Structure formats: structure tokens, C-alpha cells
């Protein structure tokens, strides 16, 4: 991690005493989509964009009791961060049996201990193939949520437009900004 979050993490990890701290969180910002009408939800997420993904996963599970969700999550490195998110933040969503996760590590590969991944692959996902496959296999209206680096967002947007043109189906794309 670089930037402010990385500096904060290093500072906290270097502390030897357990001084209580107060944190303030803001958000969410922007538009929160309604998932009520969707039978299938695909989330294409890069890195820390998982915070958007987690929020949308729980919204979709609550709003659409029949929806099946698939999360495609890419990170540069497998790490305790990825394990922690899988174990702490996504465990109850996985226990519903309605969420499948495919994790991709684009940098150095280390073991991921999380039991929640269908696959942990090295390299980048073929976003166009994932969106194509999901569009073909969907059981009704499809929501595609994207949050990540610009290149991931561009690939997902182009693939979605191609599918929408070819399928003429009930599909909707929700793009979330990754940067400030």
C-alpha cells in the first residue's frame, strides 16, 4: 500500500503500546443501485475497490433474495489484507451459498489461506470472457458492477457494451469511481 493508507498502516504496525484510538468514517458517496430486479449480479473489482464490492454484495443479497452473485477480484499481491477481507468481510455472504468468488493475483504469488475462493489464479482475468460467459448463463436481468483501476474499468465497459449489443437483453452496468 502506498499513499496515506500505507503510511497509516506502517505507523500503526510500528506502535508497541495499545493506545485506544478514535476513527471517523465517511460515506458512502454517490448513487447506491437497487438490485431488486436482478437475478444475477457480477462484480468486477480491482484492489481496494473491494470496499464498493462488499457494500454492493450485501445490498444485493438483501434486496434480491433469489439473486446469484459472482465476484471477480484482482489484487497485485496476495496478502493478509486479501485473507482478512475473505474471512471477515465476506464470510457471511459466502455462507448464503449465493456468492462465488474468483480471485486473481497479478503480482507476486503467495498462499491465500481464505477458504472462500473458487479459484485463486495468477495473472489478470479475461474480463471480456467473464462478462460474455455471465451474459450467456444468466437467469434473467443481470447487473454488472465495476470498481477498480482505469484499465480494468475500460475493459469491463467495452465488454459490457459488446454483450449488450449482441444479446439485446436486460442488463445494466454500474461503474464506480476508483480514484479521487
mmCIF file of C-alpha atoms in Angstrom:
data_model
loop_
_atom_site.group_PDB
_atom_site.id
_atom_site.type_symbol
_atom_site.label_atom_id
_atom_site.label_comp_id
_atom_site.label_asym_id
_atom_site.label_seq_id
_atom_site.Cartn_x
_atom_site.Cartn_y
_atom_site.Cartn_z
ATOM 1 C CA UNK A 1 0.000 0.000 0.000
ATOM 2 C CA UNK A 2 1.219 3.440 -0.828
ATOM 3 C CA UNK A 3 -0.072 6.868 -0.026
ATOM 4 C CA UNK A 4 -1.869 7.856 3.139
ATOM 5 C CA UNK A 5 -3.357 4.427 3.855
ATOM 6 C CA UNK A 6 0.064 2.797 3.617
ATOM 7 C CA UNK A 7 1.665 5.385 5.891
ATOM 8 C CA UNK A 8 -1.142 4.948 8.419
ATOM 9 C CA UNK A 9 -0.771 1.161 8.323
ATOM 10 C CA UNK A 10 3.013 1.320 8.817
ATOM 11 C CA UNK A 11 2.607 3.797 11.645
ATOM 12 C CA UNK A 12 0.044 1.663 13.444
ATOM 13 C CA UNK A 13 2.087 -1.510 12.937
ATOM 14 C CA UNK A 14 5.134 0.180 14.467
ATOM 15 C CA UNK A 15 3.292 1.071 17.677
ATOM 16 C CA UNK A 16 4.289 -1.008 20.689
ATOM 17 C CA UNK A 17 1.584 0.172 23.088
ATOM 18 C CA UNK A 18 -2.128 -0.460 22.726
ATOM 19 C CA UNK A 19 -3.380 3.097 22.988
ATOM 20 C CA UNK A 20 -7.090 3.386 22.136
ATOM 21 C CA UNK A 21 -7.773 5.435 19.023
ATOM 22 C CA UNK A 22 -10.889 7.027 17.589
ATOM 23 C CA UNK A 23 -11.571 6.819 13.863
ATOM 24 C CA UNK A 24 -14.197 8.574 11.804
ATOM 25 C CA UNK A 25 -15.534 7.055 8.608
ATOM 26 C CA UNK A 26 -17.448 8.876 5.921
ATOM 27 C CA UNK A 27 -19.627 7.692 3.098
ATOM 28 C CA UNK A 28 -20.978 6.075 1.176
ATOM 29 C CA UNK A 29 -20.869 8.632 -1.586
ATOM 30 C CA UNK A 30 -22.635 8.646 -4.903
ATOM 31 C CA UNK A 31 -25.512 6.514 -6.093
ATOM 32 C CA UNK A 32 -26.265 3.167 -4.464
ATOM 33 C CA UNK A 33 -28.020 0.993 -7.047
ATOM 34 C CA UNK A 34 -31.121 -1.042 -6.352
ATOM 35 C CA UNK A 35 -30.608 -4.728 -7.056
ATOM 36 C CA UNK A 36 -34.263 -5.738 -6.510
ATOM 37 C CA UNK A 37 -34.948 -6.659 -10.118
ATOM 38 C CA UNK A 38 -31.739 -8.585 -10.855
ATOM 39 C CA UNK A 39 -31.461 -12.376 -10.856
ATOM 40 C CA UNK A 40 -27.702 -12.273 -11.365
ATOM 41 C CA UNK A 41 -25.063 -9.803 -10.185
ATOM 42 C CA UNK A 42 -21.480 -9.822 -11.467
ATOM 43 C CA UNK A 43 -18.928 -7.705 -9.603
ATOM 44 C CA UNK A 44 -15.607 -6.948 -11.320
ATOM 45 C CA UNK A 45 -13.382 -5.410 -8.669
ATOM 46 C CA UNK A 46 -9.747 -4.343 -8.547
ATOM 47 C CA UNK A 47 -7.728 -3.994 -5.339
ATOM 48 C CA UNK A 48 -9.175 -1.737 -2.673
ATOM 49 C CA UNK A 49 -12.265 -1.272 -4.824
ATOM 50 C CA UNK A 50 -13.430 -4.286 -2.825
ATOM 51 C CA UNK A 51 -14.947 -1.827 -0.340
ATOM 52 C CA UNK A 52 -17.524 -0.965 -3.018
ATOM 53 C CA UNK A 53 -17.924 -4.643 -3.827
ATOM 54 C CA UNK A 54 -18.623 -5.620 -0.217
ATOM 55 C CA UNK A 55 -21.282 -2.949 0.131
ATOM 56 C CA UNK A 56 -22.982 -3.973 -3.114
ATOM 57 C CA UNK A 57 -22.783 -7.691 -2.299
ATOM 58 C CA UNK A 58 -24.698 -7.263 0.948
ATOM 59 C CA UNK A 59 -27.192 -4.878 -0.684
ATOM 60 C CA UNK A 60 -27.882 -7.362 -3.474
ATOM 61 C CA UNK A 61 -28.246 -10.284 -1.063
ATOM 62 C CA UNK A 62 -30.737 -8.313 0.997
ATOM 63 C CA UNK A 63 -32.703 -6.726 -1.846
ATOM 64 C CA UNK A 64 -32.954 -9.714 -4.170
ATOM 65 C CA UNK A 65 -33.429 -12.980 -2.242
ATOM 66 C CA UNK A 66 -33.065 -15.135 -5.372
ATOM 67 C CA UNK A 67 -30.048 -13.390 -6.889
ATOM 68 C CA UNK A 68 -26.826 -15.277 -7.551
ATOM 69 C CA UNK A 69 -23.650 -13.223 -7.227
ATOM 70 C CA UNK A 70 -20.181 -13.694 -8.676
ATOM 71 C CA UNK A 71 -17.197 -11.631 -7.556
ATOM 72 C CA UNK A 72 -14.104 -11.323 -9.734
ATOM 73 C CA UNK A 73 -11.444 -9.689 -7.527
ATOM 74 C CA UNK A 74 -7.931 -8.789 -8.626
ATOM 75 C CA UNK A 75 -5.095 -7.756 -6.308
ATOM 76 C CA UNK A 76 -1.456 -7.089 -7.027
ATOM 77 C CA UNK A 77 -0.304 -9.398 -4.271
ATOM 78 C CA UNK A 78 -1.939 -11.993 -2.133
ATOM 79 C CA UNK A 79 -1.640 -10.773 1.408
ATOM 80 C CA UNK A 80 -3.102 -10.725 4.855
ATOM 81 C CA UNK A 81 -5.396 -7.974 3.500
ATOM 82 C CA UNK A 82 -6.966 -10.309 0.965
ATOM 83 C CA UNK A 83 -7.229 -13.101 3.540
ATOM 84 C CA UNK A 84 -8.776 -10.743 6.052
ATOM 85 C CA UNK A 85 -11.415 -9.490 3.638
ATOM 86 C CA UNK A 86 -12.306 -13.039 2.608
ATOM 87 C CA UNK A 87 -12.517 -14.258 6.183
ATOM 88 C CA UNK A 88 -14.048 -11.291 7.987
ATOM 89 C CA UNK A 89 -16.000 -9.272 5.458
ATOM 90 C CA UNK A 90 -17.270 -11.888 3.023
ATOM 91 C CA UNK A 91 -17.750 -14.963 5.208
ATOM 92 C CA UNK A 92 -21.447 -14.414 5.957
ATOM 93 C CA UNK A 93 -22.161 -13.620 2.304
ATOM 94 C CA UNK A 94 -20.447 -16.863 1.291
ATOM 95 C CA UNK A 95 -22.429 -18.813 3.843
ATOM 96 C CA UNK A 96 -25.622 -17.943 1.963
ATOM 97 C CA UNK A 97 -24.442 -20.157 -0.887
ATOM 98 C CA UNK A 98 -25.338 -17.377 -3.331
ATOM 99 C CA UNK A 99 -21.869 -15.835 -3.764
ATOM 100 C CA UNK A 100 -18.993 -17.302 -5.778
ATOM 101 C CA UNK A 101 -15.564 -15.671 -5.738
ATOM 102 C CA UNK A 102 -12.750 -15.853 -8.274
ATOM 103 C CA UNK A 103 -9.561 -14.198 -7.008
ATOM 104 C CA UNK A 104 -6.696 -13.147 -9.248
ATOM 105 C CA UNK A 105 -3.230 -12.168 -8.060
ATOM 106 C CA UNK A 106 -1.494 -10.030 -10.666
ATOM 107 C CA UNK A 107 1.891 -9.704 -8.927
ATOM 108 C CA UNK A 108 3.934 -11.934 -6.630
ATOM 109 C CA UNK A 109 2.078 -15.086 -5.638
ATOM 110 C CA UNK A 110 1.908 -16.213 -2.039
ATOM 111 C CA UNK A 111 -0.561 -18.563 -0.437
ATOM 112 C CA UNK A 112 -4.031 -17.278 0.240
ATOM 113 C CA UNK A 113 -5.441 -19.051 3.252
ATOM 114 C CA UNK A 114 -9.045 -17.964 2.720
ATOM 115 C CA UNK A 115 -11.368 -20.897 2.154
ATOM 116 C CA UNK A 116 -13.839 -18.765 0.238
ATOM 117 C CA UNK A 117 -12.314 -18.665 -3.241
ATOM 118 C CA UNK A 118 -13.440 -20.948 -6.015
ATOM 119 C CA UNK A 119 -10.125 -20.223 -7.725
ATOM 120 C CA UNK A 120 -7.035 -18.223 -6.969
ATOM 121 C CA UNK A 121 -5.281 -17.610 -10.263
ATOM 122 C CA UNK A 122 -2.088 -15.797 -11.155
ATOM 123 C CA UNK A 123 -2.456 -13.058 -13.736
ATOM 124 C CA UNK A 124 -5.287 -10.862 -14.906
ATOM 125 C CA UNK A 125 -8.782 -12.150 -15.540
ATOM 126 C CA UNK A 126 -10.129 -12.111 -19.067
ATOM 127 C CA UNK A 127 -12.847 -9.587 -18.255
ATOM 128 C CA UNK A 128 -14.469 -9.832 -21.691
ATOM 129 C CA UNK A 129 -14.747 -13.626 -21.361
ATOM 130 C CA UNK A 130 -16.180 -13.386 -17.832
ATOM 131 C CA UNK A 131 -18.827 -10.866 -18.872
ATOM 132 C CA UNK A 132 -19.641 -12.899 -22.007
ATOM 133 C CA UNK A 133 -19.997 -16.135 -20.006
ATOM 134 C CA UNK A 134 -22.159 -14.433 -17.383
ATOM 135 C CA UNK A 135 -24.396 -12.843 -20.014
ATOM 136 C CA UNK A 136 -24.975 -16.231 -21.649
ATOM 137 C CA UNK A 137 -25.615 -18.118 -18.391
ATOM 138 C CA UNK A 138 -27.766 -15.512 -16.670
ATOM 139 C CA UNK A 139 -31.224 -16.476 -15.434
ATOM 140 C CA UNK A 140 -32.829 -13.100 -16.046
ATOM 141 C CA UNK A 141 -31.866 -9.454 -15.551
ATOM 142 C CA UNK A 142 -28.111 -9.006 -14.998
ATOM 143 C CA UNK A 143 -26.324 -6.271 -13.035
ATOM 144 C CA UNK A 144 -22.601 -5.746 -13.644
ATOM 145 C CA UNK A 145 -20.781 -3.677 -11.006
ATOM 146 C CA UNK A 146 -17.257 -2.456 -11.766
ATOM 147 C CA UNK A 147 -14.801 -0.707 -9.455
ATOM 148 C CA UNK A 148 -11.073 -0.723 -9.999
ATOM 149 C CA UNK A 149 -8.194 0.818 -11.898
ATOM 150 C CA UNK A 150 -8.964 2.657 -15.139
ATOM 151 C CA UNK A 151 -7.722 -0.178 -17.367
ATOM 152 C CA UNK A 152 -9.988 -2.696 -15.621
ATOM 153 C CA UNK A 153 -12.943 -0.316 -15.851
ATOM 154 C CA UNK A 154 -12.272 0.350 -19.547
ATOM 155 C CA UNK A 155 -12.042 -3.381 -20.339
ATOM 156 C CA UNK A 156 -15.250 -4.117 -18.444
ATOM 157 C CA UNK A 157 -17.149 -1.241 -20.060
ATOM 158 C CA UNK A 158 -16.117 -2.296 -23.567
ATOM 159 C CA UNK A 159 -17.026 -5.938 -22.912
ATOM 160 C CA UNK A 160 -20.386 -4.970 -21.441
ATOM 161 C CA UNK A 161 -21.260 -2.766 -24.428
ATOM 162 C CA UNK A 162 -20.341 -5.609 -26.813
ATOM 163 C CA UNK A 163 -22.566 -8.036 -24.899
ATOM 164 C CA UNK A 164 -25.431 -5.586 -24.722
ATOM 165 C CA UNK A 165 -25.197 -5.070 -28.483
ATOM 166 C CA UNK A 166 -25.075 -8.836 -29.168
ATOM 167 C CA UNK A 167 -27.625 -10.028 -26.596
ATOM 168 C CA UNK A 168 -30.151 -7.169 -26.545
ATOM 169 C CA UNK A 169 -31.025 -8.372 -23.059
ATOM 170 C CA UNK A 170 -31.952 -6.875 -19.760
ATOM 171 C CA UNK A 171 -28.501 -5.916 -18.460
ATOM 172 C CA UNK A 172 -27.313 -2.865 -16.560
ATOM 173 C CA UNK A 173 -23.796 -1.588 -15.858
ATOM 174 C CA UNK A 174 -22.892 0.220 -12.619
ATOM 175 C CA UNK A 175 -19.485 1.940 -12.721
ATOM 176 C CA UNK A 176 -17.933 3.189 -9.501
ATOM 177 C CA UNK A 177 -15.038 5.650 -9.469
ATOM 178 C CA UNK A 178 -11.807 4.201 -8.150
ATOM 179 C CA UNK A 179 -9.825 7.415 -7.755
ATOM 180 C CA UNK A 180 -10.410 10.838 -6.244
#
